[in-house]
């Protein structure tokens, strides 16, 4: 099984990088896990709606260039579906049971995901209506992927 996390921008803080690296290492016993970073589009603080769309479109093109035709894609979006950890684990298990060995998760830039990326996504995930820094979201999501594998393996880690 291949799990890929396509993300916009770099993780700047060492403590986030260290946490993410720890989950990458832990996940290696369950799957081939990789994080693919695409560069974020430089933009001033105040943008018009059209400028925001242009930034998302450019980042979206970079994201889509990293996704293959056969990959099952989840877009992380505020308005996406909310799953409990158990439901998320079951979703991953079901996908692999029914022939989806390449699963990709997409975390967009600070402005979100382009319409093209949302159209390419097979499903969505939301961590609620909170706005979280993308670096923190990356760490939290890596932990949730690890937790899903631990649940599916009957590990006490989840308790």
PDB file of C-alpha atoms in Angstrom:
ATOM      1  CA  UNK A   1       0.000   0.000   0.000  1.00  0.00           C
ATOM      2  CA  UNK A   2       1.187   3.491  -0.891  1.00  0.00           C
ATOM      3  CA  UNK A   3       0.074   6.523   1.040  1.00  0.00           C
ATOM      4  CA  UNK A   4       1.096   9.954  -0.157  1.00  0.00           C
ATOM      5  CA  UNK A   5       0.528  13.312   1.446  1.00  0.00           C
ATOM      6  CA  UNK A   6       0.726  16.174  -1.083  1.00  0.00           C
ATOM      7  CA  UNK A   7       1.197  19.465   0.714  1.00  0.00           C
ATOM      8  CA  UNK A   8       1.759  23.098  -0.159  1.00  0.00           C
ATOM      9  CA  UNK A   9       4.759  24.822   1.395  1.00  0.00           C
ATOM     10  CA  UNK A  10       7.562  23.844   3.728  1.00  0.00           C
ATOM     11  CA  UNK A  11       7.505  23.050   7.418  1.00  0.00           C
ATOM     12  CA  UNK A  12       9.619  25.769   9.009  1.00  0.00           C
ATOM     13  CA  UNK A  13       9.690  24.854  12.709  1.00  0.00           C
ATOM     14  CA  UNK A  14      12.015  22.033  13.747  1.00  0.00           C
ATOM     15  CA  UNK A  15       9.585  20.672  16.351  1.00  0.00           C
ATOM     16  CA  UNK A  16       6.941  20.120  13.646  1.00  0.00           C
ATOM     17  CA  UNK A  17       9.525  18.492  11.346  1.00  0.00           C
ATOM     18  CA  UNK A  18      10.635  16.214  14.190  1.00  0.00           C
ATOM     19  CA  UNK A  19       7.070  15.143  14.963  1.00  0.00           C
ATOM     20  CA  UNK A  20       6.267  14.509  11.309  1.00  0.00           C
ATOM     21  CA  UNK A  21       9.481  12.495  10.905  1.00  0.00           C
ATOM     22  CA  UNK A  22       8.532  10.339  13.885  1.00  0.00           C
ATOM     23  CA  UNK A  23       5.172   9.438  12.310  1.00  0.00           C
ATOM     24  CA  UNK A  24       6.819   8.830   8.915  1.00  0.00           C
ATOM     25  CA  UNK A  25       9.113   6.341  10.646  1.00  0.00           C
ATOM     26  CA  UNK A  26       6.227   4.663  12.507  1.00  0.00           C
ATOM     27  CA  UNK A  27       4.136   4.419   9.344  1.00  0.00           C
ATOM     28  CA  UNK A  28       6.929   2.665   7.460  1.00  0.00           C
ATOM     29  CA  UNK A  29       5.974  -0.655   9.092  1.00  0.00           C
ATOM     30  CA  UNK A  30       2.475  -0.473   7.568  1.00  0.00           C
ATOM     31  CA  UNK A  31       2.844   1.193   4.179  1.00  0.00           C
ATOM     32  CA  UNK A  32       5.081   3.080   1.818  1.00  0.00           C
ATOM     33  CA  UNK A  33       4.450   6.597   3.111  1.00  0.00           C
ATOM     34  CA  UNK A  34       5.781   9.742   1.537  1.00  0.00           C
ATOM     35  CA  UNK A  35       5.206  13.444   1.768  1.00  0.00           C
ATOM     36  CA  UNK A  36       5.426  15.445  -1.448  1.00  0.00           C
ATOM     37  CA  UNK A  37       5.815  19.190  -1.022  1.00  0.00           C
ATOM     38  CA  UNK A  38       4.944  21.681  -3.717  1.00  0.00           C
ATOM     39  CA  UNK A  39       5.962  25.310  -3.426  1.00  0.00           C
ATOM     40  CA  UNK A  40       3.471  27.855  -2.210  1.00  0.00           C
ATOM     41  CA  UNK A  41       2.636  30.855  -4.316  1.00  0.00           C
ATOM     42  CA  UNK A  42       4.044  34.082  -2.893  1.00  0.00           C
ATOM     43  CA  UNK A  43       1.240  36.524  -2.265  1.00  0.00           C
ATOM     44  CA  UNK A  44       0.751  39.767  -0.334  1.00  0.00           C
ATOM     45  CA  UNK A  45      -1.478  39.823   2.759  1.00  0.00           C
ATOM     46  CA  UNK A  46      -4.426  41.545   1.108  1.00  0.00           C
ATOM     47  CA  UNK A  47      -5.631  39.984  -2.128  1.00  0.00           C
ATOM     48  CA  UNK A  48      -8.702  40.498  -4.245  1.00  0.00           C
ATOM     49  CA  UNK A  49     -10.974  37.513  -4.855  1.00  0.00           C
ATOM     50  CA  UNK A  50      -9.521  37.134  -8.360  1.00  0.00           C
ATOM     51  CA  UNK A  51      -5.955  37.211  -7.020  1.00  0.00           C
ATOM     52  CA  UNK A  52      -6.834  34.577  -4.403  1.00  0.00           C
ATOM     53  CA  UNK A  53      -8.300  32.358  -7.115  1.00  0.00           C
ATOM     54  CA  UNK A  54      -5.138  32.796  -9.185  1.00  0.00           C
ATOM     55  CA  UNK A  55      -2.934  31.746  -6.233  1.00  0.00           C
ATOM     56  CA  UNK A  56      -5.100  28.671  -5.565  1.00  0.00           C
ATOM     57  CA  UNK A  57      -5.111  27.812  -9.278  1.00  0.00           C
ATOM     58  CA  UNK A  58      -1.295  27.954  -9.527  1.00  0.00           C
ATOM     59  CA  UNK A  59      -0.846  25.890  -6.351  1.00  0.00           C
ATOM     60  CA  UNK A  60      -3.542  23.526  -7.633  1.00  0.00           C
ATOM     61  CA  UNK A  61      -1.632  22.904 -10.866  1.00  0.00           C
ATOM     62  CA  UNK A  62       1.447  21.985  -8.823  1.00  0.00           C
ATOM     63  CA  UNK A  63      -0.620  19.647  -6.634  1.00  0.00           C
ATOM     64  CA  UNK A  64      -2.317  17.938  -9.587  1.00  0.00           C
ATOM     65  CA  UNK A  65       1.059  17.341 -11.256  1.00  0.00           C
ATOM     66  CA  UNK A  66       1.942  15.085  -8.286  1.00  0.00           C
ATOM     67  CA  UNK A  67      -1.204  12.933  -8.475  1.00  0.00           C
ATOM     68  CA  UNK A  68      -1.491   9.885 -10.713  1.00  0.00           C
ATOM     69  CA  UNK A  69      -4.628   8.746 -12.532  1.00  0.00           C
ATOM     70  CA  UNK A  70      -5.193   5.649 -10.386  1.00  0.00           C
ATOM     71  CA  UNK A  71      -4.738   7.304  -6.990  1.00  0.00           C
ATOM     72  CA  UNK A  72      -7.703   7.622  -4.641  1.00  0.00           C
ATOM     73  CA  UNK A  73      -7.556  11.253  -3.537  1.00  0.00           C
ATOM     74  CA  UNK A  74      -8.819  12.836  -0.327  1.00  0.00           C
ATOM     75  CA  UNK A  75      -8.841  16.635  -0.153  1.00  0.00           C
ATOM     76  CA  UNK A  76      -8.588  18.116   3.328  1.00  0.00           C
ATOM     77  CA  UNK A  77     -11.090  20.954   3.405  1.00  0.00           C
ATOM     78  CA  UNK A  78     -13.021  22.804   6.109  1.00  0.00           C
ATOM     79  CA  UNK A  79     -16.309  21.840   4.447  1.00  0.00           C
ATOM     80  CA  UNK A  80     -15.265  18.200   3.973  1.00  0.00           C
ATOM     81  CA  UNK A  81     -16.662  15.132   5.737  1.00  0.00           C
ATOM     82  CA  UNK A  82     -15.880  14.654   9.387  1.00  0.00           C
ATOM     83  CA  UNK A  83     -14.789  11.184  10.477  1.00  0.00           C
ATOM     84  CA  UNK A  84     -14.096   9.731  13.889  1.00  0.00           C
ATOM     85  CA  UNK A  85     -10.713   7.990  14.117  1.00  0.00           C
ATOM     86  CA  UNK A  86     -12.503   4.628  13.895  1.00  0.00           C
ATOM     87  CA  UNK A  87     -14.492   5.700  10.819  1.00  0.00           C
ATOM     88  CA  UNK A  88     -11.322   6.971   9.146  1.00  0.00           C
ATOM     89  CA  UNK A  89      -9.544   3.676   9.883  1.00  0.00           C
ATOM     90  CA  UNK A  90     -12.484   1.744   8.423  1.00  0.00           C
ATOM     91  CA  UNK A  91     -12.433   3.949   5.307  1.00  0.00           C
ATOM     92  CA  UNK A  92      -8.739   3.211   4.698  1.00  0.00           C
ATOM     93  CA  UNK A  93      -9.310  -0.505   5.309  1.00  0.00           C
ATOM     94  CA  UNK A  94     -12.278  -0.544   2.891  1.00  0.00           C
ATOM     95  CA  UNK A  95     -10.314   1.269   0.190  1.00  0.00           C
ATOM     96  CA  UNK A  96      -7.446  -1.201   0.364  1.00  0.00           C
ATOM     97  CA  UNK A  97      -9.829  -4.155   0.502  1.00  0.00           C
ATOM     98  CA  UNK A  98     -11.507  -2.984  -2.702  1.00  0.00           C
ATOM     99  CA  UNK A  99      -8.372  -2.438  -4.750  1.00  0.00           C
ATOM    100  CA  UNK A 100      -7.179   1.079  -3.950  1.00  0.00           C
ATOM    101  CA  UNK A 101      -3.529   0.559  -3.045  1.00  0.00           C
ATOM    102  CA  UNK A 102      -2.529   4.161  -3.823  1.00  0.00           C
ATOM    103  CA  UNK A 103      -4.167   6.674  -1.498  1.00  0.00           C
ATOM    104  CA  UNK A 104      -3.288  10.358  -1.643  1.00  0.00           C
ATOM    105  CA  UNK A 105      -4.238  13.080   0.825  1.00  0.00           C
ATOM    106  CA  UNK A 106      -3.970  16.746  -0.167  1.00  0.00           C
ATOM    107  CA  UNK A 107      -3.435  19.668   2.194  1.00  0.00           C
ATOM    108  CA  UNK A 108      -3.645  22.977   0.363  1.00  0.00           C
ATOM    109  CA  UNK A 109      -2.008  26.304   1.027  1.00  0.00           C
ATOM    110  CA  UNK A 110      -3.211  29.064   3.307  1.00  0.00           C
ATOM    111  CA  UNK A 111      -6.008  30.005   0.889  1.00  0.00           C
ATOM    112  CA  UNK A 112      -7.280  26.446   0.483  1.00  0.00           C
ATOM    113  CA  UNK A 113      -7.578  24.232  -2.575  1.00  0.00           C
ATOM    114  CA  UNK A 114      -8.443  25.143  -6.146  1.00  0.00           C
ATOM    115  CA  UNK A 115     -11.673  24.016  -7.769  1.00  0.00           C
ATOM    116  CA  UNK A 116      -9.638  21.717 -10.040  1.00  0.00           C
ATOM    117  CA  UNK A 117      -8.121  19.897  -7.036  1.00  0.00           C
ATOM    118  CA  UNK A 118     -11.531  19.607  -5.378  1.00  0.00           C
ATOM    119  CA  UNK A 119     -12.971  18.145  -8.600  1.00  0.00           C
ATOM    120  CA  UNK A 120     -10.121  15.600  -8.801  1.00  0.00           C
ATOM    121  CA  UNK A 121     -10.676  14.494  -5.193  1.00  0.00           C
ATOM    122  CA  UNK A 122     -12.626  11.275  -4.715  1.00  0.00           C
ATOM    123  CA  UNK A 123     -13.572  12.285  -1.175  1.00  0.00           C
ATOM    124  CA  UNK A 124     -13.012  15.023   1.396  1.00  0.00           C
ATOM    125  CA  UNK A 125     -11.956  15.147   5.020  1.00  0.00           C
ATOM    126  CA  UNK A 126     -12.496  17.917   7.541  1.00  0.00           C
ATOM    127  CA  UNK A 127     -11.043  18.281  11.000  1.00  0.00           C
ATOM    128  CA  UNK A 128     -13.907  20.597  11.846  1.00  0.00           C
ATOM    129  CA  UNK A 129     -14.392  24.267  11.320  1.00  0.00           C
ATOM    130  CA  UNK A 130     -11.264  25.299  13.193  1.00  0.00           C
ATOM    131  CA  UNK A 131      -8.581  27.026  11.181  1.00  0.00           C
ATOM    132  CA  UNK A 132      -5.240  25.395  11.950  1.00  0.00           C
ATOM    133  CA  UNK A 133      -1.768  26.357  10.774  1.00  0.00           C
ATOM    134  CA  UNK A 134      -0.811  24.118   7.856  1.00  0.00           C
ATOM    135  CA  UNK A 135       2.338  22.914   9.600  1.00  0.00           C
ATOM    136  CA  UNK A 136       0.345  21.790  12.629  1.00  0.00           C
ATOM    137  CA  UNK A 137      -2.299  20.206  10.415  1.00  0.00           C
ATOM    138  CA  UNK A 138       0.387  18.187   8.676  1.00  0.00           C
ATOM    139  CA  UNK A 139       1.626  16.802  12.008  1.00  0.00           C
ATOM    140  CA  UNK A 140      -1.869  16.080  13.328  1.00  0.00           C
ATOM    141  CA  UNK A 141      -2.888  14.375  10.100  1.00  0.00           C
ATOM    142  CA  UNK A 142       0.229  12.161  10.052  1.00  0.00           C
ATOM    143  CA  UNK A 143      -0.699  11.070  13.570  1.00  0.00           C
ATOM    144  CA  UNK A 144      -4.254  10.264  12.462  1.00  0.00           C
ATOM    145  CA  UNK A 145      -3.021   8.137   9.567  1.00  0.00           C
ATOM    146  CA  UNK A 146      -0.784   6.264  12.016  1.00  0.00           C
ATOM    147  CA  UNK A 147      -3.706   5.916  14.447  1.00  0.00           C
ATOM    148  CA  UNK A 148      -5.862   4.452  11.651  1.00  0.00           C
ATOM    149  CA  UNK A 149      -3.285   1.722  11.028  1.00  0.00           C
ATOM    150  CA  UNK A 150      -3.029   1.029  14.746  1.00  0.00           C
ATOM    151  CA  UNK A 151      -6.825   0.724  15.004  1.00  0.00           C
ATOM    152  CA  UNK A 152      -6.912  -1.610  12.006  1.00  0.00           C
ATOM    153  CA  UNK A 153      -4.225  -3.746  13.649  1.00  0.00           C
ATOM    154  CA  UNK A 154      -6.051  -3.968  16.985  1.00  0.00           C
ATOM    155  CA  UNK A 155      -3.331  -2.058  18.844  1.00  0.00           C
ATOM    156  CA  UNK A 156      -3.975  -0.545  22.279  1.00  0.00           C
ATOM    157  CA  UNK A 157      -2.323   2.701  21.004  1.00  0.00           C
ATOM    158  CA  UNK A 158      -5.758   4.065  20.126  1.00  0.00           C
ATOM    159  CA  UNK A 159      -7.173   3.867  23.656  1.00  0.00           C
TER     160      UNK A 159
END
